[in-house]
Amino acid sequence: MEIKKQLTSQCSIEQFNFNQFQFGVEATDHMLVAKYSEGAWHSAAIQPYENLTLSPLAMCLHYGQTVFEGLKAYRQVDDGVSIFRLDRHHERINQSLRRMAMPEVPKELFENGIKGLVEVEQGWIKEGEGNSLYIRPFVIATEERLGVSISTDYLFVVVCTPMAAYYARPLKVKVERYYTRATSGGVGAAKNGGNYGAAYYPAKLAQQEGFDQVIWTDSRDHEYVEESGTMNLMFIIGDKLLTPPAGETILAGVTRDSLLQIARDMGWPVEERPISLVELQEAFEAGKKVEAFGAGTAAVVAPFALIHLDGNDYKPYIADDAKMFQLKAQLTAVRSGKVKDPYAWNTVLEKVLTK
Ligand SMILES: *Cc1c(COP(=O)(O)O)cnc(C)c1O
């Protein structure tokens, strides 16, 4: 599929203050847009960033047929630019799209479109560890119709925003024993916009109690931990890395998968299995060293400083020598090309000199 390229002469990058900005508020100068109608994707273009025009009858505004992804491009130690696990994010957007009865995005459109866009926007990735370009692909239903039916028309859009090295402030989290993020048979395994909207209220209640986020538990008994906020959940107890299995109610995070692979390759014992609140409580009460953290593309590793569980406050280990930081450092090294990338996770762009 041909992807047209139309560049703007009015770039905002020169005026952008890279020393002080909020994540996700300002987009870069270009975006990728493709349309789907009459059963096919077409009209793909990398074009100047601009507002979308939608009919008030556009179905995405009413019935929630929306899916998104989140991935990053990094500057390599040799000054090149790489996109992290592009193929895995492509597989996952299609898994999400299938669950939402939306058309899959072809591999060439997703991969070549994002590579082309990042090539154009690579100036937004400043040198220095942790600086990156956050890439947000999404698909929305655009058919103009209030009748409840599967949309016939869609828009695939990719926008980018710069991201600074980000200090992951240790979080205080509360184990949620009533509200539910996902149920078996539901849409928890899809990156569907509605999952996030539905999670705001329980998070808001937790914030009113002084916590940053919730730890979600299984919808049936609320006895097993699942995720935290919009991150996967991991523990290191003793020497073992523990995480509940990805599946219908636990989204298959790319960061989660990458950290597990790296831990296994460093020879750490890794267990993917259900983790009960009782097991966690016993580990804390037995005085074991417990590390707890969230894993996701945005923060990569977000350490937990406090876990509130049924009236008790437990304090995971977060000192500088915690093993989770070793894991994060190894992932950062693979991503930046500082150490070899044996997994072919990095899509390294050819150096282009058109800037
Ligand atoms: C996106 C997401 C994650 C993290 O996935 P990554 O691929 O690591 O960014 C975890 N849980 C939920 C619910 C998510 O939507």
Coordinates of C-alpha atoms and ligand atoms in Angstrom, one line a residue:
M1 CA 0.0 0.0 0.0
E2 CA 1.3 3.4 -1.0
I3 CA 1.7 5.9 1.9
K4 CA 1.8 9.5 0.6
K5 CA 4.0 11.9 2.3
Q6 CA 3.3 15.6 2.6
L7 CA 5.5 17.5 5.0
T8 CA 4.8 20.8 6.7
S9 CA 7.0 23.8 6.3
Q10 CA 5.8 25.1 9.7
C11 CA 7.5 22.9 12.3
S12 CA 6.9 23.7 15.9
I13 CA 10.0 21.7 17.1
E14 CA 12.2 24.8 17.0
Q15 CA 9.9 26.6 19.6
F16 CA 9.3 23.5 21.7
N17 CA 10.7 23.7 25.2
F18 CA 12.3 20.3 25.8
N19 CA 13.4 21.3 29.3
Q20 CA 9.9 21.6 30.6
F21 CA 6.8 20.0 29.2
Q22 CA 4.0 17.7 30.2
F23 CA 3.7 14.3 28.6
G24 CA 1.0 13.9 25.9
V25 CA -0.1 17.5 25.7
E26 CA 1.6 18.6 22.5
A27 CA 1.8 16.4 19.4
T28 CA 4.7 16.5 16.9
D29 CA 4.3 18.2 13.5
H30 CA 3.0 15.2 11.5
M31 CA 0.6 12.4 11.7
L32 CA -0.3 9.3 9.8
V33 CA -3.9 8.9 8.6
A34 CA -5.6 6.0 6.7
K35 CA -9.2 5.4 5.9
Y36 CA -11.3 2.2 5.8
S37 CA -14.4 1.9 3.7
E38 CA -16.1 -0.6 1.5
G39 CA -14.0 -3.4 3.0
A40 CA -10.5 -1.9 2.4
W41 CA -7.9 0.4 3.9
H42 CA -6.9 3.3 1.6
S43 CA -5.7 6.9 1.4
A44 CA -2.8 6.4 3.7
A45 CA -0.7 9.5 4.2
I46 CA 1.9 11.1 6.5
Q47 CA 0.7 14.6 6.6
P48 CA 0.9 17.8 8.8
Y49 CA -0.7 17.4 12.2
E50 CA -4.2 18.8 12.3
N51 CA -7.6 18.3 13.9
L52 CA -9.8 15.5 12.7
T53 CA -13.3 16.4 11.4
L54 CA -16.0 14.0 12.5
S55 CA -19.7 14.0 12.1
P56 CA -21.6 14.1 15.4
L57 CA -23.2 10.9 14.2
A58 CA -19.7 9.2 14.0
M59 CA -20.2 5.9 15.8
C60 CA -17.0 6.1 17.8
L61 CA -18.6 9.0 19.7
H62 CA -21.5 6.8 20.8
Y63 CA -20.7 3.1 21.1
G64 CA -17.1 2.9 22.0
Q65 CA -15.6 1.1 19.0
T66 CA -12.2 2.5 19.6
V67 CA -8.8 0.7 20.0
F68 CA -5.4 2.1 20.6
E69 CA -1.7 1.2 21.1
G70 CA 1.2 2.8 22.8
L71 CA 4.9 2.3 21.9
K72 CA 8.1 4.2 21.8
A73 CA 11.0 5.2 19.7
Y74 CA 14.4 5.7 21.3
R75 CA 17.7 7.2 20.4
Q76 CA 20.4 4.6 20.2
V77 CA 23.9 5.0 21.7
D78 CA 25.2 5.5 18.2
D79 CA 22.7 8.3 17.6
G80 CA 20.4 6.2 15.4
V81 CA 16.7 5.8 16.2
S82 CA 14.9 2.6 16.9
I83 CA 11.3 1.6 17.5
F84 CA 10.7 -0.9 20.3
R85 CA 8.9 -4.2 19.4
L86 CA 6.9 -2.7 16.5
D87 CA 5.8 -6.2 15.3
R88 CA 4.4 -7.2 18.7
H89 CA 2.5 -3.9 18.9
H90 CA 1.1 -4.7 15.4
E91 CA -0.1 -8.1 16.5
R92 CA -1.7 -6.7 19.6
I93 CA -3.6 -3.9 17.9
N94 CA -5.1 -6.6 15.6
Q95 CA -6.0 -8.7 18.6
S96 CA -7.8 -5.7 20.1
L97 CA -9.5 -4.9 16.8
R98 CA -10.8 -8.4 16.4
R99 CA -12.4 -8.3 19.8
M100 CA -14.1 -5.0 19.0
A101 CA -15.3 -6.3 15.6
M102 CA -13.2 -3.8 13.8
P103 CA -11.0 -4.4 10.7
E104 CA -7.4 -5.4 11.3
V105 CA -4.7 -3.0 10.2
P106 CA -2.4 -4.6 7.6
K107 CA 1.2 -5.1 8.7
E108 CA 2.7 -2.9 5.9
L109 CA 0.4 -0.1 6.8
F110 CA 1.2 -0.3 10.5
E111 CA 4.9 -0.9 10.3
N112 CA 5.8 1.2 7.2
G113 CA 3.5 4.0 8.3
I114 CA 5.0 4.2 11.8
K115 CA 8.6 3.8 10.5
G116 CA 7.9 6.6 8.0
L117 CA 6.4 8.9 10.6
V118 CA 9.2 8.3 13.1
E119 CA 11.7 9.0 10.4
V120 CA 10.1 12.4 9.8
E121 CA 9.8 13.1 13.5
Q122 CA 13.1 11.8 14.8
G123 CA 14.4 15.3 15.7
W124 CA 11.9 15.1 18.6
I125 CA 14.0 12.4 20.3
K126 CA 16.6 14.2 22.3
E127 CA 19.9 12.6 23.3
G128 CA 20.1 11.2 26.8
E129 CA 18.8 8.1 28.5
G130 CA 15.0 8.0 29.0
N131 CA 14.2 10.6 26.3
S132 CA 11.8 9.0 23.8
L133 CA 9.1 9.6 21.3
Y134 CA 5.8 8.2 22.4
I135 CA 3.8 6.8 19.5
R136 CA 0.0 6.5 19.7
P137 CA -1.7 4.6 17.0
F138 CA -5.5 4.3 17.2
V139 CA -8.5 3.2 15.2
I140 CA -12.0 4.7 15.5
A141 CA -15.4 3.9 14.0
T142 CA -16.5 6.8 11.8
E143 CA -19.6 5.6 10.0
E144 CA -22.4 8.2 10.4
R145 CA -25.3 6.4 12.0
L146 CA -27.0 6.2 15.4
G147 CA -28.3 2.7 14.8
V148 CA -26.5 0.2 16.9
S149 CA -24.5 -1.9 14.5
I150 CA -20.9 -2.6 13.5
S151 CA -19.4 0.5 11.8
T152 CA -18.6 0.1 8.1
D153 CA -16.0 3.0 8.1
Y154 CA -12.9 3.6 10.2
L155 CA -10.0 5.9 10.6
F156 CA -6.5 4.7 11.6
V157 CA -4.4 7.5 13.0
V158 CA -0.9 7.7 14.5
V159 CA 0.2 10.7 16.4
C160 CA 3.4 11.2 18.4
T161 CA 4.4 13.2 21.5
P162 CA 7.8 13.7 23.0
M163 CA 8.6 12.1 26.3
A164 CA 11.3 13.1 28.7
A165 CA 13.3 10.9 31.0
Y166 CA 10.8 10.3 33.7
Y167 CA 11.4 9.8 37.3
A168 CA 8.9 7.1 38.4
R169 CA 7.9 8.3 41.8
P170 CA 7.2 5.3 44.0
L171 CA 3.4 4.7 44.1
K172 CA 1.1 4.0 47.0
V173 CA -1.5 1.5 45.8
K174 CA -4.7 0.1 47.3
V175 CA -5.9 -3.4 46.7
E176 CA -9.4 -3.0 45.1
R177 CA -11.8 -5.5 46.6
Y178 CA -15.0 -4.3 45.0
Y179 CA -14.7 -2.8 41.5
T180 CA -13.4 -4.8 38.6
R181 CA -11.4 -3.9 35.5
A182 CA -12.0 -7.0 33.5
T183 CA -14.0 -10.2 33.6
S184 CA -13.6 -13.5 31.7
G185 CA -15.5 -13.2 28.4
G186 CA -15.2 -9.4 28.6
V187 CA -12.9 -6.9 26.8
G188 CA -10.0 -6.7 29.3
A189 CA -7.5 -8.2 27.0
A190 CA -8.2 -5.5 24.3
K191 CA -6.7 -2.0 24.4
N192 CA -10.2 -0.5 24.1
G193 CA -10.7 3.1 25.1
G194 CA -13.7 2.2 27.3
N195 CA -11.6 0.1 29.6
Y196 CA -9.7 3.2 30.6
G197 CA -12.9 5.3 31.0
A198 CA -14.4 2.6 33.2
A199 CA -11.3 2.5 35.5
Y200 CA -11.3 6.2 36.3
Y201 CA -14.0 6.1 39.0
P202 CA -12.4 3.4 41.2
A203 CA -9.0 5.2 40.7
K204 CA -10.6 8.4 41.8
L205 CA -12.0 6.9 44.9
A206 CA -8.6 5.5 45.8
Q207 CA -7.0 8.9 45.2
Q208 CA -9.5 10.5 47.6
E209 CA -8.3 8.0 50.2
G210 CA -4.7 9.1 49.5
F211 CA -3.5 6.4 47.2
D212 CA -2.1 6.8 43.7
Q213 CA -3.8 3.8 42.1
V214 CA -5.6 0.5 42.7
I215 CA -4.4 -3.0 42.4
W216 CA -7.1 -4.9 40.5
T217 CA -8.2 -8.3 41.7
D218 CA -10.1 -11.1 40.0
S219 CA -13.8 -10.2 39.4
R220 CA -15.2 -13.3 41.0
D221 CA -13.6 -13.5 44.5
H222 CA -11.3 -10.5 44.6
E223 CA -8.7 -12.9 46.1
Y224 CA -6.0 -12.9 43.3
V225 CA -4.2 -9.8 42.0
E226 CA -4.4 -9.0 38.3
E227 CA -3.0 -5.6 37.3
S228 CA -2.4 -2.1 38.7
G229 CA -4.1 0.8 37.1
T230 CA -3.2 0.4 33.4
M231 CA 0.1 -1.5 34.1
N232 CA 0.9 -5.2 34.5
L233 CA 1.8 -6.2 38.0
M234 CA 5.1 -7.9 39.1
F235 CA 6.6 -9.0 42.4
I236 CA 10.1 -10.1 43.4
I237 CA 9.9 -12.2 46.5
G238 CA 13.2 -13.6 47.6
D239 CA 14.9 -14.2 44.3
K240 CA 11.8 -15.0 42.3
L241 CA 10.1 -12.8 39.8
L242 CA 6.4 -13.4 40.0
T243 CA 3.5 -12.2 37.8
P244 CA 0.0 -13.4 37.1
P245 CA -0.5 -15.0 33.7
A246 CA -1.7 -12.7 30.8
G247 CA -5.1 -13.7 29.5
E248 CA -8.6 -12.6 29.3
T249 CA -8.5 -10.3 32.3
I250 CA -4.8 -9.5 32.3
L251 CA -3.6 -7.6 29.2
A252 CA -0.5 -9.0 27.5
G253 CA 1.8 -6.1 28.1
V254 CA 4.9 -5.8 25.9
T255 CA 6.9 -4.4 28.8
R256 CA 5.8 -7.4 30.9
D257 CA 6.8 -9.8 28.2
S258 CA 10.2 -8.1 27.7
L259 CA 11.0 -8.0 31.4
L260 CA 10.1 -11.7 31.8
Q261 CA 12.4 -12.6 28.9
I262 CA 15.3 -10.6 30.3
A263 CA 14.9 -12.0 33.8
R264 CA 14.9 -15.6 32.4
D265 CA 18.0 -14.8 30.4
M266 CA 19.7 -13.4 33.4
G267 CA 19.0 -16.7 35.1
W268 CA 16.4 -15.5 37.5
P269 CA 13.7 -17.9 38.6
V270 CA 10.4 -16.6 37.0
E271 CA 6.9 -17.8 37.7
E272 CA 3.8 -16.8 35.8
R273 CA 1.0 -18.0 37.9
P274 CA -2.0 -16.8 40.0
I275 CA -0.9 -14.8 43.0
S276 CA -3.3 -14.6 45.9
L277 CA -3.6 -11.8 48.4
V278 CA -3.0 -14.4 51.1
E279 CA 0.4 -15.3 49.6
L280 CA 1.4 -11.6 49.5
Q281 CA 0.2 -11.0 53.1
E282 CA 2.1 -14.0 54.3
A283 CA 5.3 -12.9 52.6
F284 CA 5.1 -9.5 54.1
E285 CA 4.2 -10.8 57.6
A286 CA 7.0 -13.3 57.5
G287 CA 9.4 -10.4 56.9
K288 CA 10.4 -11.5 53.4
K289 CA 11.9 -8.9 51.1
V290 CA 9.1 -8.1 48.7
E291 CA 9.5 -5.8 45.7
A292 CA 6.4 -4.8 43.9
F293 CA 6.0 -2.8 40.7
G294 CA 3.9 -1.9 37.7
A295 CA 5.2 -2.6 34.2
G296 CA 4.1 -0.7 31.1
T297 CA 5.4 1.3 28.2
A298 CA 5.0 4.7 29.7
A299 CA 6.8 4.3 33.0
V300 CA 8.6 1.0 32.1
V301 CA 9.0 0.0 35.8
A302 CA 6.9 1.9 38.4
P303 CA 8.0 0.9 42.0
F304 CA 5.3 0.6 44.7
A305 CA 6.3 2.1 48.0
L306 CA 3.1 1.0 49.8
I307 CA 0.4 -1.6 49.3
H308 CA -2.8 -1.1 51.3
L309 CA -4.7 -4.3 51.8
D310 CA -7.7 -4.7 54.0
G311 CA -6.7 -2.0 56.5
N312 CA -3.0 -3.0 56.6
D313 CA -0.2 -1.0 55.0
Y314 CA 2.6 -3.1 53.6
K315 CA 5.9 -1.6 52.5
P316 CA 7.7 -3.2 49.6
Y317 CA 11.4 -2.8 49.2
I318 CA 12.4 0.1 47.0
A319 CA 16.0 0.9 47.9
D320 CA 18.4 1.6 45.0
D321 CA 19.8 -2.0 45.1
A322 CA 16.3 -3.5 44.5
K323 CA 16.4 -6.1 41.8
M324 CA 13.6 -4.4 39.7
F325 CA 16.0 -1.6 38.9
Q326 CA 18.5 -4.1 37.6
L327 CA 15.8 -5.5 35.4
K328 CA 14.9 -2.0 34.1
A329 CA 18.5 -1.1 33.4
Q330 CA 19.0 -4.3 31.4
L331 CA 15.9 -3.5 29.3
T332 CA 17.1 0.0 28.8
A333 CA 20.5 -1.3 27.7
V334 CA 18.9 -3.6 25.1
R335 CA 16.7 -0.9 23.8
S336 CA 19.4 1.7 23.4
G337 CA 21.8 -0.6 21.7
K338 CA 24.2 -0.4 24.6
V339 CA 24.2 -4.2 24.8
K340 CA 23.3 -6.6 22.0
D341 CA 19.6 -7.0 21.1
P342 CA 19.5 -10.8 20.8
Y343 CA 15.7 -10.7 20.5
A344 CA 15.5 -8.4 17.4
W345 CA 13.3 -6.1 19.4
N346 CA 14.7 -2.9 18.0
T347 CA 13.6 -1.7 14.5
V348 CA 16.5 0.5 13.8
L349 CA 15.7 3.2 11.2
E350 CA 18.1 3.9 8.4
K351 CA 19.8 7.2 9.0
V352 CA 18.2 9.9 6.9
L353 CA 19.7 13.3 6.4
T354 CA 16.7 15.2 5.4
K355 CA 16.2 17.5 8.3
Ligands
LIG1 C1 -1.3 -1.0 27.7 C2 -1.6 -1.8 29.0 C3 -0.6 -2.4 29.8 C4 0.8 -2.3 29.5 O1 1.2 -2.8 28.2 P1 2.6 -2.4 27.6 O2 2.5 -3.1 26.2 O3 3.7 -2.9 28.4 O4 2.6 -0.9 27.5 C5 -1.0 -3.1 30.9 N1 -2.3 -3.2 31.2 C6 -3.3 -2.6 30.5 C7 -4.7 -2.7 31.0 C8 -3.0 -1.9 29.4 O5 -3.9 -1.3 28.7

